[in-house]
Amino acid sequence: MPLQQDLQNKNTPDHEAAELFIRAIEEMKERFGIVNIVKEIQETDIPKLAHYADKEANPLYPVPKLMDASELEKFLLHADVSDFQGKYLRS
């Protein structure tokens, strides 16, 4: 994707291209006022969100780790976005 967005050329190392792409997304989010956390989501919403995420994503989307609704619920209940920001791509 970064190559199509003119963020890199064919000789750019993958990790650098990923960083450029992530930076471009972060800049776009800032430009459009997109937040990382939706304050309106209540803890009572989590089971239903986890259920919908499970039904939509499994097995339709390629993801690094498949999670069922129960695992998604635990993740959403304990997730702190600041803990996960870039953790997997920037290690």
CSV table of N, CA, C and O in Angstrom, one decimal:
chain,number,residue,atom,x,y,z
A,1,MET,N,0.8,-1.2,0.0
A,1,MET,CA,0.0,0.0,0.0
A,1,MET,C,0.8,1.3,0.0
A,1,MET,O,0.5,2.2,-0.7
A,2,PRO,N,1.9,1.4,0.8
A,2,PRO,CA,2.7,2.6,0.8
A,2,PRO,C,3.2,3.0,-0.6
A,2,PRO,O,3.3,4.1,-0.9
A,3,LEU,N,3.6,2.0,-1.4
A,3,LEU,CA,4.2,2.2,-2.7
A,3,LEU,C,3.1,3.0,-3.6
A,3,LEU,O,3.4,3.9,-4.2
A,4,GLN,N,1.8,2.5,-3.5
A,4,GLN,CA,0.8,3.1,-4.2
A,4,GLN,C,0.5,4.5,-3.7
A,4,GLN,O,0.0,5.4,-4.4
A,5,GLN,N,0.8,4.8,-2.5
A,5,GLN,CA,0.6,6.1,-1.9
A,5,GLN,C,1.8,7.1,-2.1
A,5,GLN,O,1.9,8.1,-1.5
A,6,ASP,N,2.8,6.6,-2.9
A,6,ASP,CA,4.0,7.4,-3.1
A,6,ASP,C,4.8,7.7,-1.8
A,6,ASP,O,5.4,8.8,-1.7
A,7,LEU,N,4.7,6.8,-0.8
A,7,LEU,CA,5.4,7.0,0.4
A,7,LEU,C,6.8,6.4,0.4
A,7,LEU,O,7.6,6.6,1.3
A,8,GLN,N,7.0,5.6,-0.6
A,8,GLN,CA,8.3,4.9,-0.7
A,8,GLN,C,8.6,4.5,-2.1
A,8,GLN,O,7.8,4.7,-3.0
A,9,ASN,N,9.8,4.0,-2.4
A,9,ASN,CA,10.1,3.4,-3.7
A,9,ASN,C,10.4,1.9,-3.5
A,9,ASN,O,10.3,1.4,-2.4
A,10,LYS,N,10.6,1.2,-4.6
A,10,LYS,CA,10.8,-0.2,-4.5
A,10,LYS,C,12.0,-0.7,-3.7
A,10,LYS,O,12.1,-1.8,-3.3
A,11,ASN,N,12.9,0.2,-3.5
A,11,ASN,CA,14.1,-0.1,-2.7
A,11,ASN,C,14.0,0.2,-1.2
A,11,ASN,O,14.9,-0.1,-0.4
A,12,THR,N,12.9,0.8,-0.8
A,12,THR,CA,12.7,1.1,0.6
A,12,THR,C,12.5,-0.2,1.4
A,12,THR,O,11.7,-1.0,1.0
A,13,PRO,N,13.3,-0.4,2.5
A,13,PRO,CA,13.1,-1.7,3.3
A,13,PRO,C,11.7,-1.7,3.8
A,13,PRO,O,11.0,-0.7,4.1
A,14,ASP,N,11.2,-2.9,4.0
A,14,ASP,CA,9.8,-3.2,4.5
A,14,ASP,C,9.5,-2.4,5.8
A,14,ASP,O,8.4,-1.8,5.9
A,15,HIS,N,10.4,-2.5,6.7
A,15,HIS,CA,10.1,-1.9,8.1
A,15,HIS,C,10.0,-0.4,7.9
A,15,HIS,O,9.2,0.2,8.6
A,16,GLU,N,10.8,0.2,7.0
A,16,GLU,CA,10.8,1.6,6.8
A,16,GLU,C,9.5,2.0,6.1
A,16,GLU,O,8.8,3.0,6.4
A,17,ALA,N,9.1,1.2,5.1
A,17,ALA,CA,7.9,1.5,4.4
A,17,ALA,C,6.7,1.4,5.3
A,17,ALA,O,5.7,2.2,5.3
A,18,ALA,N,6.7,0.4,6.3
A,18,ALA,CA,5.6,0.3,7.2
A,18,ALA,C,5.5,1.5,8.1
A,18,ALA,O,4.5,2.0,8.4
A,19,GLU,N,6.7,2.0,8.6
A,19,GLU,CA,6.7,3.2,9.4
A,19,GLU,C,6.2,4.4,8.7
A,19,GLU,O,5.4,5.2,9.2
A,20,LEU,N,6.5,4.5,7.4
A,20,LEU,CA,6.0,5.7,6.6
A,20,LEU,C,4.5,5.6,6.4
A,20,LEU,O,3.8,6.6,6.5
A,21,PHE,N,4.0,4.4,6.2
A,21,PHE,CA,2.6,4.1,6.0
A,21,PHE,C,1.8,4.5,7.3
A,21,PHE,O,0.8,5.2,7.3
A,22,ILE,N,2.4,4.0,8.5
A,22,ILE,CA,1.7,4.3,9.8
A,22,ILE,C,1.7,5.7,10.0
A,22,ILE,O,0.7,6.3,10.5
A,23,ARG,N,2.8,6.4,9.8
A,23,ARG,CA,2.9,7.9,10.0
A,23,ARG,C,1.9,8.6,9.1
A,23,ARG,O,1.2,9.5,9.5
A,24,ALA,N,1.7,8.1,7.8
A,24,ALA,CA,0.7,8.8,7.0
A,24,ALA,C,-0.7,8.6,7.5
A,24,ALA,O,-1.5,9.5,7.4
A,25,ILE,N,-1.0,7.4,8.0
A,25,ILE,CA,-2.3,7.2,8.6
A,25,ILE,C,-2.5,8.1,9.8
A,25,ILE,O,-3.6,8.6,10.0
A,26,GLU,N,-1.5,8.1,10.7
A,26,GLU,CA,-1.6,9.0,11.9
A,26,GLU,C,-1.8,10.5,11.5
A,26,GLU,O,-2.6,11.2,12.1
A,27,GLU,N,-1.1,10.9,10.5
A,27,GLU,CA,-1.3,12.3,10.0
A,27,GLU,C,-2.7,12.5,9.4
A,27,GLU,O,-3.4,13.5,9.7
A,28,MET,N,-3.2,11.5,8.7
A,28,MET,CA,-4.6,11.6,8.2
A,28,MET,C,-5.6,11.6,9.3
A,28,MET,O,-6.6,12.4,9.3
A,29,LYS,N,-5.4,10.8,10.3
A,29,LYS,CA,-6.3,10.8,11.5
A,29,LYS,C,-6.4,12.1,12.1
A,29,LYS,O,-7.4,12.6,12.5
A,30,GLU,N,-5.2,12.7,12.3
A,30,GLU,CA,-5.1,14.1,12.9
A,30,GLU,C,-5.8,15.1,12.0
A,30,GLU,O,-6.6,15.9,12.5
A,31,ARG,N,-5.6,15.1,10.7
A,31,ARG,CA,-6.2,16.0,9.8
A,31,ARG,C,-7.7,15.9,9.8
A,31,ARG,O,-8.4,16.9,9.8
A,32,PHE,N,-8.3,14.7,10.0
A,32,PHE,CA,-9.7,14.5,9.9
A,32,PHE,C,-10.3,14.5,11.3
A,32,PHE,O,-11.5,14.2,11.5
A,33,GLY,N,-9.5,14.6,12.4
A,33,GLY,CA,-10.0,14.6,13.7
A,33,GLY,C,-10.5,13.2,14.2
A,33,GLY,O,-11.5,13.1,15.0
A,34,ILE,N,-9.9,12.1,13.7
A,34,ILE,CA,-10.3,10.8,14.1
A,34,ILE,C,-9.5,10.4,15.4
A,34,ILE,O,-8.3,10.5,15.4
A,35,VAL,N,-10.3,10.0,16.4
A,35,VAL,CA,-9.7,9.7,17.7
A,35,VAL,C,-9.4,8.2,17.8
A,35,VAL,O,-9.9,7.4,17.1
A,36,ASN,N,-8.5,7.8,18.8
A,36,ASN,CA,-8.2,6.4,19.0
A,36,ASN,C,-9.2,5.8,19.9
A,36,ASN,O,-9.4,4.6,19.9
A,37,ILE,N,-9.8,6.5,20.8
A,37,ILE,CA,-10.8,6.0,21.8
A,37,ILE,C,-12.1,6.7,21.6
A,37,ILE,O,-12.2,7.9,21.6
A,38,VAL,N,-13.2,5.9,21.5
A,38,VAL,CA,-14.5,6.4,21.4
A,38,VAL,C,-15.1,6.5,22.9
A,38,VAL,O,-15.4,5.4,23.4
A,39,LYS,N,-15.1,7.7,23.4
A,39,LYS,CA,-15.5,7.8,24.8
A,39,LYS,C,-17.0,7.4,25.1
A,39,LYS,O,-17.3,7.0,26.2
A,40,GLU,N,-17.8,7.4,24.0
A,40,GLU,CA,-19.2,7.0,24.2
A,40,GLU,C,-19.4,5.5,24.4
A,40,GLU,O,-20.5,5.1,24.8
A,41,ILE,N,-18.4,4.7,24.1
A,41,ILE,CA,-18.6,3.3,24.3
A,41,ILE,C,-18.5,3.0,25.8
A,41,ILE,O,-17.6,3.4,26.5
A,42,GLN,N,-19.5,2.3,26.3
A,42,GLN,CA,-19.6,1.9,27.7
A,42,GLN,C,-19.2,0.5,27.9
A,42,GLN,O,-19.3,-0.3,26.9
A,43,GLU,N,-18.8,0.2,29.1
A,43,GLU,CA,-18.4,-1.2,29.3
A,43,GLU,C,-19.5,-2.2,29.0
A,43,GLU,O,-19.3,-3.3,28.6
A,44,THR,N,-20.7,-1.8,29.2
A,44,THR,CA,-21.9,-2.7,28.9
A,44,THR,C,-22.0,-2.9,27.4
A,44,THR,O,-22.7,-3.9,27.1
A,45,ASP,N,-21.4,-2.1,26.6
A,45,ASP,CA,-21.5,-2.3,25.1
A,45,ASP,C,-20.5,-3.4,24.7
A,45,ASP,O,-20.6,-3.9,23.6
A,46,ILE,N,-19.5,-3.7,25.5
A,46,ILE,CA,-18.4,-4.6,25.1
A,46,ILE,C,-18.8,-6.0,24.6
A,46,ILE,O,-18.4,-6.5,23.6
A,47,PRO,N,-19.7,-6.7,25.4
A,47,PRO,CA,-20.1,-8.0,24.9
A,47,PRO,C,-20.7,-8.0,23.5
A,47,PRO,O,-20.4,-8.9,22.7
A,48,LYS,N,-21.6,-7.1,23.2
A,48,LYS,CA,-22.2,-7.0,21.9
A,48,LYS,C,-21.2,-6.6,20.8
A,48,LYS,O,-21.2,-7.2,19.8
A,49,LEU,N,-20.3,-5.7,21.1
A,49,LEU,CA,-19.2,-5.4,20.2
A,49,LEU,C,-18.3,-6.6,19.9
A,49,LEU,O,-18.0,-6.8,18.7
A,50,ALA,N,-18.0,-7.3,20.9
A,50,ALA,CA,-17.2,-8.5,20.7
A,50,ALA,C,-17.9,-9.5,19.9
A,50,ALA,O,-17.3,-10.1,19.0
A,51,HIS,N,-19.2,-9.7,20.1
A,51,HIS,CA,-20.0,-10.6,19.3
A,51,HIS,C,-20.0,-10.2,17.8
A,51,HIS,O,-19.7,-11.1,17.0
A,52,TYR,N,-20.3,-9.0,17.6
A,52,TYR,CA,-20.3,-8.5,16.2
A,52,TYR,C,-18.9,-8.6,15.5
A,52,TYR,O,-18.8,-9.0,14.4
A,53,ALA,N,-17.9,-8.3,16.3
A,53,ALA,CA,-16.5,-8.4,15.7
A,53,ALA,C,-16.2,-9.8,15.4
A,53,ALA,O,-15.6,-10.1,14.3
A,54,ASP,N,-16.6,-10.7,16.2
A,54,ASP,CA,-16.3,-12.1,16.0
A,54,ASP,C,-17.1,-12.6,14.7
A,54,ASP,O,-16.5,-13.3,13.9
A,55,LYS,N,-18.3,-12.2,14.6
A,55,LYS,CA,-19.1,-12.6,13.4
A,55,LYS,C,-18.6,-12.0,12.1
A,55,LYS,O,-18.6,-12.7,11.1
A,56,GLU,N,-18.1,-10.8,12.2
A,56,GLU,CA,-17.7,-10.1,11.0
A,56,GLU,C,-16.3,-10.6,10.6
A,56,GLU,O,-16.0,-10.8,9.4
A,57,ALA,N,-15.4,-10.7,11.5
A,57,ALA,CA,-14.0,-10.9,11.2
A,57,ALA,C,-13.6,-12.4,11.0
A,57,ALA,O,-12.7,-12.7,10.2
A,58,ASN,N,-14.2,-13.3,11.7
A,58,ASN,CA,-13.8,-14.7,11.7
A,58,ASN,C,-14.6,-15.5,10.7
A,58,ASN,O,-15.8,-15.5,10.9
A,59,PRO,N,-14.1,-16.1,9.7
A,59,PRO,CA,-12.7,-16.1,9.3
A,59,PRO,C,-12.5,-15.2,8.1
A,59,PRO,O,-11.6,-15.5,7.2
A,60,LEU,N,-13.2,-14.2,7.9
A,60,LEU,CA,-13.2,-13.4,6.7
A,60,LEU,C,-11.9,-12.5,6.5
A,60,LEU,O,-11.5,-12.2,5.4
A,61,TYR,N,-11.3,-12.0,7.6
A,61,TYR,CA,-10.2,-11.1,7.5
A,61,TYR,C,-8.9,-11.8,7.9
A,61,TYR,O,-8.9,-12.4,9.0
A,62,PRO,N,-7.9,-11.6,7.2
A,62,PRO,CA,-6.6,-12.1,7.7
A,62,PRO,C,-6.1,-11.2,8.8
A,62,PRO,O,-6.0,-10.0,8.7
A,63,VAL,N,-5.8,-11.9,9.9
A,63,VAL,CA,-5.4,-11.2,11.1
A,63,VAL,C,-4.2,-11.9,11.7
A,63,VAL,O,-4.1,-13.1,11.5
A,64,PRO,N,-3.4,-11.3,12.5
A,64,PRO,CA,-2.2,-12.0,13.1
A,64,PRO,C,-2.6,-13.0,14.1
A,64,PRO,O,-2.0,-14.0,14.4
A,65,LYS,N,-3.8,-12.8,14.8
A,65,LYS,CA,-4.3,-13.8,15.8
A,65,LYS,C,-5.8,-13.8,15.8
A,65,LYS,O,-6.4,-12.8,15.9
A,66,LEU,N,-6.3,-15.0,15.5
A,66,LEU,CA,-7.8,-15.2,15.6
A,66,LEU,C,-8.2,-15.2,17.0
A,66,LEU,O,-7.6,-15.8,17.9
A,67,MET,N,-9.3,-14.5,17.3
A,67,MET,CA,-9.9,-14.5,18.6
A,67,MET,C,-11.4,-14.7,18.5
A,67,MET,O,-12.0,-14.2,17.6
A,68,ASP,N,-12.0,-15.5,19.4
A,68,ASP,CA,-13.4,-15.7,19.4
A,68,ASP,C,-14.0,-14.6,20.2
A,68,ASP,O,-13.3,-13.7,20.7
A,69,ALA,N,-15.3,-14.6,20.3
A,69,ALA,CA,-16.0,-13.5,21.0
A,69,ALA,C,-15.6,-13.3,22.4
A,69,ALA,O,-15.4,-12.2,22.9
A,70,SER,N,-15.4,-14.4,23.1
A,70,SER,CA,-14.9,-14.4,24.5
A,70,SER,C,-13.6,-13.7,24.6
A,70,SER,O,-13.3,-12.9,25.5
A,71,GLU,N,-12.6,-14.1,23.7
A,71,GLU,CA,-11.3,-13.5,23.8
A,71,GLU,C,-11.4,-12.0,23.4
A,71,GLU,O,-10.6,-11.2,24.0
A,72,LEU,N,-12.2,-11.7,22.4
A,72,LEU,CA,-12.3,-10.3,22.0
A,72,LEU,C,-12.9,-9.5,23.1
A,72,LEU,O,-12.5,-8.3,23.3
A,73,GLU,N,-13.8,-10.0,23.8
A,73,GLU,CA,-14.4,-9.3,25.0
A,73,GLU,C,-13.4,-9.0,26.0
A,73,GLU,O,-13.3,-7.8,26.5
A,74,LYS,N,-12.6,-10.0,26.4
A,74,LYS,CA,-11.5,-9.8,27.4
A,74,LYS,C,-10.5,-8.7,26.9
A,74,LYS,O,-10.1,-7.8,27.6
A,75,PHE,N,-10.2,-8.8,25.6
A,75,PHE,CA,-9.2,-7.8,25.0
A,75,PHE,C,-9.8,-6.4,25.1
A,75,PHE,O,-9.1,-5.5,25.5
A,76,LEU,N,-11.1,-6.3,24.7
A,76,LEU,CA,-11.7,-4.9,24.7
A,76,LEU,C,-11.8,-4.4,26.1
A,76,LEU,O,-11.7,-3.2,26.3
A,77,LEU,N,-12.1,-5.2,27.0
A,77,LEU,CA,-12.3,-4.8,28.4
A,77,LEU,C,-11.0,-4.3,29.0
A,77,LEU,O,-11.0,-3.4,29.9
A,78,HIS,N,-9.9,-4.9,28.6
A,78,HIS,CA,-8.6,-4.6,29.2
A,78,HIS,C,-7.6,-3.8,28.3
A,78,HIS,O,-6.5,-3.5,28.7
A,79,ALA,N,-8.1,-3.5,27.1
A,79,ALA,CA,-7.2,-2.8,26.2
A,79,ALA,C,-7.0,-1.4,26.6
A,79,ALA,O,-8.0,-0.7,26.8
A,80,ASP,N,-5.8,-1.0,26.6
A,80,ASP,CA,-5.5,0.5,26.7
A,80,ASP,C,-4.8,0.8,25.4
A,80,ASP,O,-3.7,0.3,25.2
A,81,VAL,N,-5.4,1.6,24.6
A,81,VAL,CA,-4.8,1.8,23.2
A,81,VAL,C,-3.4,2.3,23.3
A,81,VAL,O,-2.6,1.9,22.5
A,82,SER,N,-3.0,3.1,24.3
A,82,SER,CA,-1.7,3.6,24.4
A,82,SER,C,-0.7,2.4,24.6
A,82,SER,O,0.5,2.5,24.2
A,83,ASP,N,-1.1,1.3,25.2
A,83,ASP,CA,-0.2,0.1,25.4
A,83,ASP,C,0.0,-0.6,24.0
A,83,ASP,O,1.1,-1.2,23.9
A,84,PHE,N,-0.9,-0.5,23.1
A,84,PHE,CA,-0.8,-1.3,21.9
A,84,PHE,C,-0.4,-0.5,20.7
A,84,PHE,O,-0.1,-1.0,19.7
A,85,GLN,N,-0.3,0.8,20.8
A,85,GLN,CA,0.0,1.7,19.7
A,85,GLN,C,1.4,1.3,19.1
A,85,GLN,O,2.4,1.5,19.7
A,86,GLY,N,1.3,0.7,17.9
A,86,GLY,CA,2.5,0.4,17.2
A,86,GLY,C,3.3,-0.8,17.7
A,86,GLY,O,4.4,-1.1,17.2
A,87,LYS,N,2.8,-1.5,18.8
A,87,LYS,CA,3.6,-2.5,19.4
A,87,LYS,C,4.0,-3.6,18.5
A,87,LYS,O,5.1,-4.1,18.6
A,88,TYR,N,3.1,-4.0,17.6
A,88,TYR,CA,3.4,-5.1,16.7
A,88,TYR,C,4.2,-4.8,15.5
A,88,TYR,O,5.0,-5.6,15.0
A,89,LEU,N,4.1,-3.6,15.0
A,89,LEU,CA,4.8,-3.2,13.8
A,89,LEU,C,6.2,-2.5,14.1
A,89,LEU,O,7.0,-2.4,13.3
A,90,ARG,N,6.3,-2.0,15.3
A,90,ARG,CA,7.5,-1.2,15.6
A,90,ARG,C,8.5,-1.9,16.6
A,90,ARG,O,9.3,-1.3,17.2
A,91,SER,N,8.3,-3.2,16.8
A,91,SER,CA,9.1,-3.9,17.8
A,91,SER,C,10.5,-4.2,17.2
A,91,SER,O,10.8,-4.1,16.1
